[in-house]
Amino acid sequence: MIKNDYKRNVCVRGPDAFSEVKITDPKSYAAGREGIAAAMKHSFKEMGVVRAMTTLVHMNQKEGFDCPSCAWPDPEKPSKIGEYCENGAKALADEATTSHIGAKYFEEHSVEELSLRSDYELNALGRLTEPLVLKEGSIHYMPISWEDAFTLIADELHNLNSPDEAIFYTSGRSSNEAAFLYGLFARAFGTNNLPDCSNMCHESSGVALSETLGIGKGSVKLEDLYGAEVIIVAGQNPGTNHPRMLSALEKCKENGGSIISINPLEEAGLVNFKNPQSLKGLMGSGEKITDLHLAVNINQDIPLLKLILKKLAALDKAGCNVFDHDFIDKYTSGAEALLADLDTYIDEELLELSGVSIESVDTAVRLLANKQKIIICWAMGLTQHKNGVETIREYVNLLLLKGAVGKPFSGTCPVRGHSNVQGDRSVGIMHYVDKAFNERIETHLGFKPPEIEGVDVVGAMQAMHEGNAKIFMALGGNFLMAASDTDYTAEAMQKCRLTVQVSTKLNRSHLVTGKTALILPTYGRSEKENMSDDRFVTVENSMGRVRRSKGVLKPTSEHLKSEPELIASLADTYFKGKHVVDWKALGSDYSKIREMIDKVAKGFKNTELRAKGVGYYLPNNVRELDFSKLPGGKAQITINRLPEHNLEADEYMLMTIRSHDQFNTTIYGMDDRYRGVYNERRIVFMNPEDMAKNSLEKLDVVNLSSTYDSTTRTAYNFKVLPYKIPKGSLAAYFPETNVLVPYNHFADRSQTPISKSIRVRILK
């Protein structure tokens, strides 16, 4: 039986199985008419013309539904033409597709057969329509009633030796209501095992910002970007991952601001943006976005920042008033120690490590020297390194020395990936123990939550692999393909007694399972929940604003359950109606959930009314220049070490990237239009000089291997593509290269996987 051979199409296809790959020059712009055409083509194919057009007009509107893709905020006055981007349209079409699969399909197709399909092919099958069970020893999913599914889970939970043998994972797709209820049930059950997708992406941001500024969130609002004098976009590709951000950068440029991009790859969206809602974007040359691109070597941001800070400090000592000394004296601690530490570094050595030219560094210094309104945006290009926390802290140092925090048009802007990943954390999805949060649960809800810290994603993988966790339940997501070390994660999941996936579509995690597996189908963000036309959920965007989201489409199937209803029904079944929390009532009345959130989650207040329209902002101490909870009551300027890679002579540094035809682990298509790659994903981008050094020609087939702790991992059969990338650096698509990321190597203090700096060898 091969029900769990996920590797067949993901990692080990032979060279003869490659698609007919087509390579063109990378694009020099993002969006424009081509973006419109791509969005409409995908939307019409999946939804049909009328369904697509009548639904898109409601996305990201005040009385509509929140985009199921990224967490970029909506403006206070959304565009009447359409407040969505190409990838948002693709995300909507993906969840609102008219293609469906149910019990009959699984009766005709075994798990063994499905395991031979690629992730793209699995996703293309369509929406799941009814609950399914894969019984021990079977290779076919079969239908199961909701009542029997809940009873099966409840019985397995009751049979555990300890509540900590269960793991409750959360995806950022879930609403505040669903996430709060899910976390509440886990705590009522008796565990803090609440890993979530932020553990794999922005956990480093949360740790770094909490240590330096006292809150694990960014400090800027959307409108701040419009008036910034300088915006630094570091380790981020907004053209693919957060396309609506380009509109904000365009407004910054129109208002006289400058953009500095810092990233090993020069991405199309940061070169030029052709706004599809303007004549200049549709018919003209578009807007040049980046004024200066610093093509830094992979994970060498810290030496680059240290060199920039050294040069700024020299100007400040010369009397140029580069730093805001009044701000530094009043609001910060650690400036003198940092400046003294900078003097211990040699400029030339920092420059060599960074890989950036001295001319470019000097240009960056000139752009920053006399500016105060500075915003720094970043994503996983900074967070997914061994020193991810330190890297972000070094960027915060620049802002603090410039006094560019807690003021209009200034501050920190970690750009979150999934649409409500930040909201999940705000309402209680966290594996650590927040004593104040627990006290509020006990005071207002009447039960005492557990006080033992739970496991994050890395801990969950290890617990399952070592046999210390028997049940794994996922509220959305594709855990197998999102987590690091794919082989290890697959083995871990197979050791479970029961795996439960709450999903809208089929993915690889449904095929690599515990002894028994359940698929519980739920609504998409765009669907109208069938109990009441007035029912809505809430979400929190990347900048801390909470707003309502209300679906408009008829549900895919009458057999779906909403996530809150599903969780409430499971809890009611488990507790047999004998618990201080009235779970059944919460499943049918979301306003009661919001009342609980207001009492328990920090900063939420009168959400039922305040979430209407544009919504409301949660409190943010940085915006108030309140650092009272930090040592000395001040923001912390920190000293951060240089990264240590210790590469062997034949090793390269690999960063994982996304194609333009994917969102997280969901693959919409096989093209990466902006980078000029069509009909293939097993591509490794390489500097031409490095190719020559290895006697490699364009589209030669290679294997990639990584060796950590004497264990070698291999990703098979990738085609080499010459590309504009720093020497010694490689890039390849995620999740195909997750197999190379060791589960036990991660960022210090955040445990975020090192997916952006993997030591690899190329084997021809």
PDB file of N, CA and C in Angstrom, residues 594-676:
ATOM      1  N   ARG A 594     -17.943  36.768  19.698  1.00  0.00           N
ATOM      2  CA  ARG A 594     -17.311  38.095  19.729  1.00  0.00           C
ATOM      3  C   ARG A 594     -17.412  38.736  21.115  1.00  0.00           C
ATOM      4  N   GLU A 595     -18.501  38.467  21.827  1.00  0.00           N
ATOM      5  CA  GLU A 595     -18.608  38.963  23.196  1.00  0.00           C
ATOM      6  C   GLU A 595     -17.496  38.367  24.064  1.00  0.00           C
ATOM      7  N   MET A 596     -17.216  37.082  23.862  1.00  0.00           N
ATOM      8  CA  MET A 596     -16.141  36.432  24.611  1.00  0.00           C
ATOM      9  C   MET A 596     -14.778  36.989  24.219  1.00  0.00           C
ATOM     10  N   ILE A 597     -14.566  37.189  22.915  1.00  0.00           N
ATOM     11  CA  ILE A 597     -13.296  37.754  22.446  1.00  0.00           C
ATOM     12  C   ILE A 597     -13.066  39.116  23.091  1.00  0.00           C
ATOM     13  N   ASP A 598     -14.102  39.937  23.138  1.00  0.00           N
ATOM     14  CA  ASP A 598     -13.976  41.264  23.746  1.00  0.00           C
ATOM     15  C   ASP A 598     -13.547  41.177  25.206  1.00  0.00           C
ATOM     16  N   LYS A 599     -13.993  40.151  25.907  1.00  0.00           N
ATOM     17  CA  LYS A 599     -13.658  40.007  27.322  1.00  0.00           C
ATOM     18  C   LYS A 599     -12.267  39.422  27.547  1.00  0.00           C
ATOM     19  N   VAL A 600     -11.830  38.577  26.616  1.00  0.00           N
ATOM     20  CA  VAL A 600     -10.620  37.780  26.858  1.00  0.00           C
ATOM     21  C   VAL A 600      -9.403  38.253  26.068  1.00  0.00           C
ATOM     22  N   ALA A 601      -9.591  38.623  24.801  1.00  0.00           N
ATOM     23  CA  ALA A 601      -8.461  38.986  23.937  1.00  0.00           C
ATOM     24  C   ALA A 601      -8.098  40.456  24.128  1.00  0.00           C
ATOM     25  N   LYS A 602      -6.843  40.736  24.264  1.00  0.00           N
ATOM     26  CA  LYS A 602      -6.376  42.089  24.562  1.00  0.00           C
ATOM     27  C   LYS A 602      -6.689  43.058  23.421  1.00  0.00           C
ATOM     28  N   GLY A 603      -7.320  44.177  23.777  1.00  0.00           N
ATOM     29  CA  GLY A 603      -7.548  45.252  22.814  1.00  0.00           C
ATOM     30  C   GLY A 603      -8.866  45.204  22.088  1.00  0.00           C
ATOM     31  N   PHE A 604      -9.537  44.054  22.088  1.00  0.00           N
ATOM     32  CA  PHE A 604     -10.834  43.950  21.408  1.00  0.00           C
ATOM     33  C   PHE A 604     -11.918  44.583  22.294  1.00  0.00           C
ATOM     34  N   LYS A 605     -12.769  45.374  21.678  1.00  0.00           N
ATOM     35  CA  LYS A 605     -13.811  46.061  22.438  1.00  0.00           C
ATOM     36  C   LYS A 605     -14.991  46.392  21.540  1.00  0.00           C
ATOM     37  N   ASN A 606     -16.170  45.974  21.948  1.00  0.00           N
ATOM     38  CA  ASN A 606     -17.403  46.266  21.208  1.00  0.00           C
ATOM     39  C   ASN A 606     -17.257  45.910  19.729  1.00  0.00           C
ATOM     40  N   THR A 607     -16.672  44.741  19.481  1.00  0.00           N
ATOM     41  CA  THR A 607     -16.351  44.327  18.115  1.00  0.00           C
ATOM     42  C   THR A 607     -17.594  44.188  17.243  1.00  0.00           C
ATOM     43  N   GLU A 608     -18.693  43.765  17.821  1.00  0.00           N
ATOM     44  CA  GLU A 608     -19.912  43.549  17.052  1.00  0.00           C
ATOM     45  C   GLU A 608     -20.277  44.775  16.223  1.00  0.00           C
ATOM     46  N   LEU A 609     -20.115  45.969  16.812  1.00  0.00           N
ATOM     47  CA  LEU A 609     -20.467  47.204  16.118  1.00  0.00           C
ATOM     48  C   LEU A 609     -19.257  47.856  15.459  1.00  0.00           C
ATOM     49  N   ARG A 610     -18.122  47.837  16.127  1.00  0.00           N
ATOM     50  CA  ARG A 610     -16.959  48.579  15.638  1.00  0.00           C
ATOM     51  C   ARG A 610     -16.303  47.932  14.425  1.00  0.00           C
ATOM     52  N   ALA A 611     -16.583  46.646  14.177  1.00  0.00           N
ATOM     53  CA  ALA A 611     -15.960  45.958  13.039  1.00  0.00           C
ATOM     54  C   ALA A 611     -16.653  46.267  11.723  1.00  0.00           C
ATOM     55  N   LYS A 612     -17.757  46.999  11.759  1.00  0.00           N
ATOM     56  CA  LYS A 612     -18.456  47.329  10.529  1.00  0.00           C
ATOM     57  C   LYS A 612     -17.649  48.318   9.697  1.00  0.00           C
ATOM     58  N   GLY A 613     -17.944  48.364   8.412  1.00  0.00           N
ATOM     59  CA  GLY A 613     -17.264  49.324   7.528  1.00  0.00           C
ATOM     60  C   GLY A 613     -15.778  49.056   7.445  1.00  0.00           C
ATOM     61  N   VAL A 614     -14.965  50.080   7.743  1.00  0.00           N
ATOM     62  CA  VAL A 614     -13.510  49.912   7.671  1.00  0.00           C
ATOM     63  C   VAL A 614     -12.961  49.250   8.923  1.00  0.00           C
ATOM     64  N   GLY A 615     -13.820  49.081   9.961  1.00  0.00           N
ATOM     65  CA  GLY A 615     -13.374  48.419  11.170  1.00  0.00           C
ATOM     66  C   GLY A 615     -12.638  49.339  12.123  1.00  0.00           C
ATOM     67  N   TYR A 616     -11.879  48.727  13.048  1.00  0.00           N
ATOM     68  CA  TYR A 616     -11.165  49.531  14.045  1.00  0.00           C
ATOM     69  C   TYR A 616      -9.788  48.938  14.316  1.00  0.00           C
ATOM     70  N   TYR A 617      -8.874  49.814  14.774  1.00  0.00           N
ATOM     71  CA  TYR A 617      -7.513  49.391  15.076  1.00  0.00           C
ATOM     72  C   TYR A 617      -7.416  48.876  16.512  1.00  0.00           C
ATOM     73  N   LEU A 618      -6.681  47.794  16.692  1.00  0.00           N
ATOM     74  CA  LEU A 618      -6.341  47.339  18.031  1.00  0.00           C
ATOM     75  C   LEU A 618      -5.267  48.258  18.612  1.00  0.00           C
ATOM     76  N   PRO A 619      -5.184  48.366  19.926  1.00  0.00           N
ATOM     77  CA  PRO A 619      -4.166  49.237  20.532  1.00  0.00           C
ATOM     78  C   PRO A 619      -2.762  48.835  20.109  1.00  0.00           C
ATOM     79  N   ASN A 620      -1.895  49.821  19.990  1.00  0.00           N
ATOM     80  CA  ASN A 620      -0.509  49.576  19.589  1.00  0.00           C
ATOM     81  C   ASN A 620       0.378  50.545  20.365  1.00  0.00           C
ATOM     82  N   ASN A 621       1.145  50.025  21.315  1.00  0.00           N
ATOM     83  CA  ASN A 621       1.931  50.887  22.206  1.00  0.00           C
ATOM     84  C   ASN A 621       2.972  51.720  21.466  1.00  0.00           C
ATOM     85  N   VAL A 622       3.490  51.196  20.345  1.00  0.00           N
ATOM     86  CA  VAL A 622       4.528  51.926  19.616  1.00  0.00           C
ATOM     87  C   VAL A 622       3.957  53.208  19.024  1.00  0.00           C
ATOM     88  N   ARG A 623       2.724  53.143  18.530  1.00  0.00           N
ATOM     89  CA  ARG A 623       2.105  54.344  17.970  1.00  0.00           C
ATOM     90  C   ARG A 623       1.928  55.430  19.026  1.00  0.00           C
ATOM     91  N   GLU A 624       1.879  55.021  20.292  1.00  0.00           N
ATOM     92  CA  GLU A 624       1.738  55.979  21.390  1.00  0.00           C
ATOM     93  C   GLU A 624       3.085  56.304  22.031  1.00  0.00           C
ATOM     94  N   LEU A 625       4.174  55.770  21.492  1.00  0.00           N
ATOM     95  CA  LEU A 625       5.517  55.935  22.065  1.00  0.00           C
ATOM     96  C   LEU A 625       5.541  55.517  23.530  1.00  0.00           C
ATOM     97  N   ASP A 626       4.851  54.408  23.800  1.00  0.00           N
ATOM     98  CA  ASP A 626       4.774  53.872  25.151  1.00  0.00           C
ATOM     99  C   ASP A 626       5.590  52.584  25.212  1.00  0.00           C
ATOM    100  N   PHE A 627       6.754  52.661  25.844  1.00  0.00           N
ATOM    101  CA  PHE A 627       7.630  51.496  25.955  1.00  0.00           C
ATOM    102  C   PHE A 627       7.768  51.067  27.416  1.00  0.00           C
ATOM    103  N   SER A 628       6.731  51.342  28.193  1.00  0.00           N
ATOM    104  CA  SER A 628       6.796  51.154  29.644  1.00  0.00           C
ATOM    105  C   SER A 628       7.020  49.705  30.062  1.00  0.00           C
ATOM    106  N   LYS A 629       6.668  48.736  29.209  1.00  0.00           N
ATOM    107  CA  LYS A 629       6.833  47.337  29.584  1.00  0.00           C
ATOM    108  C   LYS A 629       8.218  46.779  29.259  1.00  0.00           C
ATOM    109  N   LEU A 630       9.052  47.597  28.648  1.00  0.00           N
ATOM    110  CA  LEU A 630      10.409  47.178  28.309  1.00  0.00           C
ATOM    111  C   LEU A 630      11.381  47.612  29.402  1.00  0.00           C
ATOM    112  N   PRO A 631      12.563  47.000  29.470  1.00  0.00           N
ATOM    113  CA  PRO A 631      13.542  47.385  30.499  1.00  0.00           C
ATOM    114  C   PRO A 631      13.815  48.887  30.488  1.00  0.00           C
ATOM    115  N   GLY A 632      13.696  49.509  31.641  1.00  0.00           N
ATOM    116  CA  GLY A 632      13.935  50.944  31.745  1.00  0.00           C
ATOM    117  C   GLY A 632      12.839  51.785  31.129  1.00  0.00           C
ATOM    118  N   GLY A 633      11.777  51.131  30.664  1.00  0.00           N
ATOM    119  CA  GLY A 633      10.685  51.874  30.041  1.00  0.00           C
ATOM    120  C   GLY A 633      11.062  52.484  28.711  1.00  0.00           C
ATOM    121  N   LYS A 634      12.034  51.881  28.019  1.00  0.00           N
ATOM    122  CA  LYS A 634      12.508  52.453  26.755  1.00  0.00           C
ATOM    123  C   LYS A 634      12.633  51.381  25.676  1.00  0.00           C
ATOM    124  N   ALA A 635      12.531  51.823  24.427  1.00  0.00           N
ATOM    125  CA  ALA A 635      12.778  50.930  23.295  1.00  0.00           C
ATOM    126  C   ALA A 635      14.238  50.486  23.323  1.00  0.00           C
ATOM    127  N   GLN A 636      14.469  49.254  22.896  1.00  0.00           N
ATOM    128  CA  GLN A 636      15.794  48.658  23.047  1.00  0.00           C
ATOM    129  C   GLN A 636      16.588  48.673  21.737  1.00  0.00           C
ATOM    130  N   ILE A 637      17.697  49.419  21.732  1.00  0.00           N
ATOM    131  CA  ILE A 637      18.667  49.337  20.642  1.00  0.00           C
ATOM    132  C   ILE A 637      19.603  48.187  20.983  1.00  0.00           C
ATOM    133  N   THR A 638      19.833  47.291  20.047  1.00  0.00           N
ATOM    134  CA  THR A 638      20.493  46.021  20.356  1.00  0.00           C
ATOM    135  C   THR A 638      21.781  45.829  19.560  1.00  0.00           C
ATOM    136  N   ILE A 639      22.631  44.985  20.095  1.00  0.00           N
ATOM    137  CA  ILE A 639      23.862  44.579  19.399  1.00  0.00           C
ATOM    138  C   ILE A 639      23.639  43.178  18.846  1.00  0.00           C
ATOM    139  N   ASN A 640      23.836  43.030  17.551  1.00  0.00           N
ATOM    140  CA  ASN A 640      23.539  41.770  16.871  1.00  0.00           C
ATOM    141  C   ASN A 640      24.768  41.250  16.142  1.00  0.00           C
ATOM    142  N   ARG A 641      24.999  39.969  16.273  1.00  0.00           N
ATOM    143  CA  ARG A 641      26.183  39.345  15.683  1.00  0.00           C
ATOM    144  C   ARG A 641      26.048  39.190  14.174  1.00  0.00           C
ATOM    145  N   LEU A 642      27.181  39.065  13.514  1.00  0.00           N
ATOM    146  CA  LEU A 642      27.184  38.749  12.094  1.00  0.00           C
ATOM    147  C   LEU A 642      26.767  37.293  11.901  1.00  0.00           C
ATOM    148  N   PRO A 643      26.121  36.974  10.799  1.00  0.00           N
ATOM    149  CA  PRO A 643      25.745  35.575  10.540  1.00  0.00           C
ATOM    150  C   PRO A 643      26.979  34.710  10.322  1.00  0.00           C
ATOM    151  N   GLU A 644      26.849  33.437  10.689  1.00  0.00           N
ATOM    152  CA  GLU A 644      27.943  32.485  10.479  1.00  0.00           C
ATOM    153  C   GLU A 644      27.412  31.324   9.635  1.00  0.00           C
ATOM    154  N   HIS A 645      27.930  31.212   8.412  1.00  0.00           N
ATOM    155  CA  HIS A 645      27.452  30.162   7.520  1.00  0.00           C
ATOM    156  C   HIS A 645      28.431  28.995   7.403  1.00  0.00           C
ATOM    157  N   ASN A 646      29.735  29.290   7.445  1.00  0.00           N
ATOM    158  CA  ASN A 646      30.765  28.246   7.402  1.00  0.00           C
ATOM    159  C   ASN A 646      30.571  27.288   6.228  1.00  0.00           C
ATOM    160  N   LEU A 647      30.400  27.859   5.032  1.00  0.00           N
ATOM    161  CA  LEU A 647      30.196  27.040   3.844  1.00  0.00           C
ATOM    162  C   LEU A 647      31.466  26.290   3.464  1.00  0.00           C
ATOM    163  N   GLU A 648      31.301  25.051   3.035  1.00  0.00           N
ATOM    164  CA  GLU A 648      32.407  24.308   2.442  1.00  0.00           C
ATOM    165  C   GLU A 648      32.665  24.861   1.036  1.00  0.00           C
ATOM    166  N   ALA A 649      33.804  24.524   0.461  1.00  0.00           N
ATOM    167  CA  ALA A 649      34.191  25.079  -0.841  1.00  0.00           C
ATOM    168  C   ALA A 649      33.177  24.775  -1.934  1.00  0.00           C
ATOM    169  N   ASP A 650      32.480  23.632  -1.818  1.00  0.00           N
ATOM    170  CA  ASP A 650      31.531  23.245  -2.864  1.00  0.00           C
ATOM    171  C   ASP A 650      30.071  23.507  -2.463  1.00  0.00           C
ATOM    172  N   GLU A 651      29.856  24.274  -1.410  1.00  0.00           N
ATOM    173  CA  GLU A 651      28.494  24.553  -0.958  1.00  0.00           C
ATOM    174  C   GLU A 651      28.023  25.931  -1.411  1.00  0.00           C
ATOM    175  N   TYR A 652      26.708  26.030  -1.597  1.00  0.00           N
ATOM    176  CA  TYR A 652      26.052  27.290  -1.951  1.00  0.00           C
ATOM    177  C   TYR A 652      24.970  27.589  -0.918  1.00  0.00           C
ATOM    178  N   MET A 653      24.519  28.832  -0.910  1.00  0.00           N
ATOM    179  CA  MET A 653      23.430  29.218  -0.029  1.00  0.00           C
ATOM    180  C   MET A 653      22.146  29.289  -0.859  1.00  0.00           C
ATOM    181  N   LEU A 654      21.162  28.486  -0.490  1.00  0.00           N
ATOM    182  CA  LEU A 654      19.895  28.404  -1.226  1.00  0.00           C
ATOM    183  C   LEU A 654      18.785  29.111  -0.461  1.00  0.00           C
ATOM    184  N   MET A 655      18.004  29.935  -1.166  1.00  0.00           N
ATOM    185  CA  MET A 655      16.800  30.528  -0.601  1.00  0.00           C
ATOM    186  C   MET A 655      15.588  29.963  -1.331  1.00  0.00           C
ATOM    187  N   THR A 656      14.536  29.649  -0.578  1.00  0.00           N
ATOM    188  CA  THR A 656      13.299  29.204  -1.208  1.00  0.00           C
ATOM    189  C   THR A 656      12.482  30.429  -1.614  1.00  0.00           C
ATOM    190  N   ILE A 657      11.752  30.322  -2.716  1.00  0.00           N
ATOM    191  CA  ILE A 657      10.941  31.420  -3.232  1.00  0.00           C
ATOM    192  C   ILE A 657       9.597  30.862  -3.701  1.00  0.00           C
ATOM    193  N   ARG A 658       8.674  31.752  -4.002  1.00  0.00           N
ATOM    194  CA  ARG A 658       7.388  31.357  -4.570  1.00  0.00           C
ATOM    195  C   ARG A 658       7.325  31.781  -6.029  1.00  0.00           C
ATOM    196  N   SER A 659       6.564  31.058  -6.799  1.00  0.00           N
ATOM    197  CA  SER A 659       6.302  31.461  -8.172  1.00  0.00           C
ATOM    198  C   SER A 659       5.143  32.446  -8.176  1.00  0.00           C
ATOM    199  N   HIS A 660       4.907  33.064  -9.318  1.00  0.00           N
ATOM    200  CA  HIS A 660       3.793  33.996  -9.421  1.00  0.00           C
ATOM    201  C   HIS A 660       2.459  33.271  -9.539  1.00  0.00           C
ATOM    202  N   ASP A 661       2.502  31.956  -9.673  1.00  0.00           N
ATOM    203  CA  ASP A 661       1.278  31.165  -9.819  1.00  0.00           C
ATOM    204  C   ASP A 661       1.015  30.322  -8.577  1.00  0.00           C
ATOM    205  N   GLN A 662       1.363  30.845  -7.409  1.00  0.00           N
ATOM    206  CA  GLN A 662       1.073  30.104  -6.192  1.00  0.00           C
ATOM    207  C   GLN A 662       0.812  31.074  -5.050  1.00  0.00           C
ATOM    208  N   PHE A 663       0.138  30.576  -4.013  1.00  0.00           N
ATOM    209  CA  PHE A 663      -0.012  31.283  -2.754  1.00  0.00           C
ATOM    210  C   PHE A 663       0.266  30.290  -1.640  1.00  0.00           C
ATOM    211  N   ASN A 664       1.304  30.550  -0.868  1.00  0.00           N
ATOM    212  CA  ASN A 664       1.755  29.590   0.135  1.00  0.00           C
ATOM    213  C   ASN A 664       1.957  28.236  -0.541  1.00  0.00           C
ATOM    214  N   THR A 665       1.326  27.175  -0.033  1.00  0.00           N
ATOM    215  CA  THR A 665       1.530  25.853  -0.643  1.00  0.00           C
ATOM    216  C   THR A 665       0.535  25.563  -1.759  1.00  0.00           C
ATOM    217  N   THR A 666      -0.385  26.483  -2.028  1.00  0.00           N
ATOM    218  CA  THR A 666      -1.388  26.262  -3.071  1.00  0.00           C
ATOM    219  C   THR A 666      -0.829  26.660  -4.427  1.00  0.00           C
ATOM    220  N   ILE A 667      -0.798  25.723  -5.350  1.00  0.00           N
ATOM    221  CA  ILE A 667      -0.246  25.964  -6.676  1.00  0.00           C
ATOM    222  C   ILE A 667      -1.397  26.192  -7.654  1.00  0.00           C
ATOM    223  N   TYR A 668      -1.505  27.428  -8.167  1.00  0.00           N
ATOM    224  CA  TYR A 668      -2.578  27.758  -9.116  1.00  0.00           C
ATOM    225  C   TYR A 668      -2.235  27.327 -10.535  1.00  0.00           C
ATOM    226  N   GLY A 669      -0.963  27.339 -10.868  1.00  0.00           N
ATOM    227  CA  GLY A 669      -0.531  27.011 -12.217  1.00  0.00           C
ATOM    228  C   GLY A 669       0.957  26.747 -12.237  1.00  0.00           C
ATOM    229  N   MET A 670       1.493  26.457 -13.397  1.00  0.00           N
ATOM    230  CA  MET A 670       2.893  26.034 -13.514  1.00  0.00           C
ATOM    231  C   MET A 670       3.810  27.133 -14.045  1.00  0.00           C
ATOM    232  N   ASP A 671       3.332  28.374 -14.062  1.00  0.00           N
ATOM    233  CA  ASP A 671       4.125  29.464 -14.636  1.00  0.00           C
ATOM    234  C   ASP A 671       4.631  30.421 -13.555  1.00  0.00           C
ATOM    235  N   ASP A 672       5.757  31.039 -13.846  1.00  0.00           N
ATOM    236  CA  ASP A 672       6.277  32.144 -13.040  1.00  0.00           C
ATOM    237  C   ASP A 672       6.567  33.280 -14.023  1.00  0.00           C
ATOM    238  N   ARG A 673       5.517  33.971 -14.402  1.00  0.00           N
ATOM    239  CA  ARG A 673       5.588  34.937 -15.509  1.00  0.00           C
ATOM    240  C   ARG A 673       6.645  36.008 -15.286  1.00  0.00           C
ATOM    241  N   TYR A 674       6.741  36.526 -14.075  1.00  0.00           N
ATOM    242  CA  TYR A 674       7.660  37.633 -13.829  1.00  0.00           C
ATOM    243  C   TYR A 674       9.118  37.217 -13.973  1.00  0.00           C
ATOM    244  N   ARG A 675       9.417  35.953 -13.673  1.00  0.00           N
ATOM    245  CA  ARG A 675      10.814  35.494 -13.804  1.00  0.00           C
ATOM    246  C   ARG A 675      11.060  34.789 -15.131  1.00  0.00           C
ATOM    247  N   GLY A 676      10.035  34.715 -15.979  1.00  0.00           N
ATOM    248  CA  GLY A 676      10.215  34.156 -17.311  1.00  0.00           C
ATOM    249  C   GLY A 676      10.282  32.647 -17.359  1.00  0.00           C
TER     250      GLY A 676
END
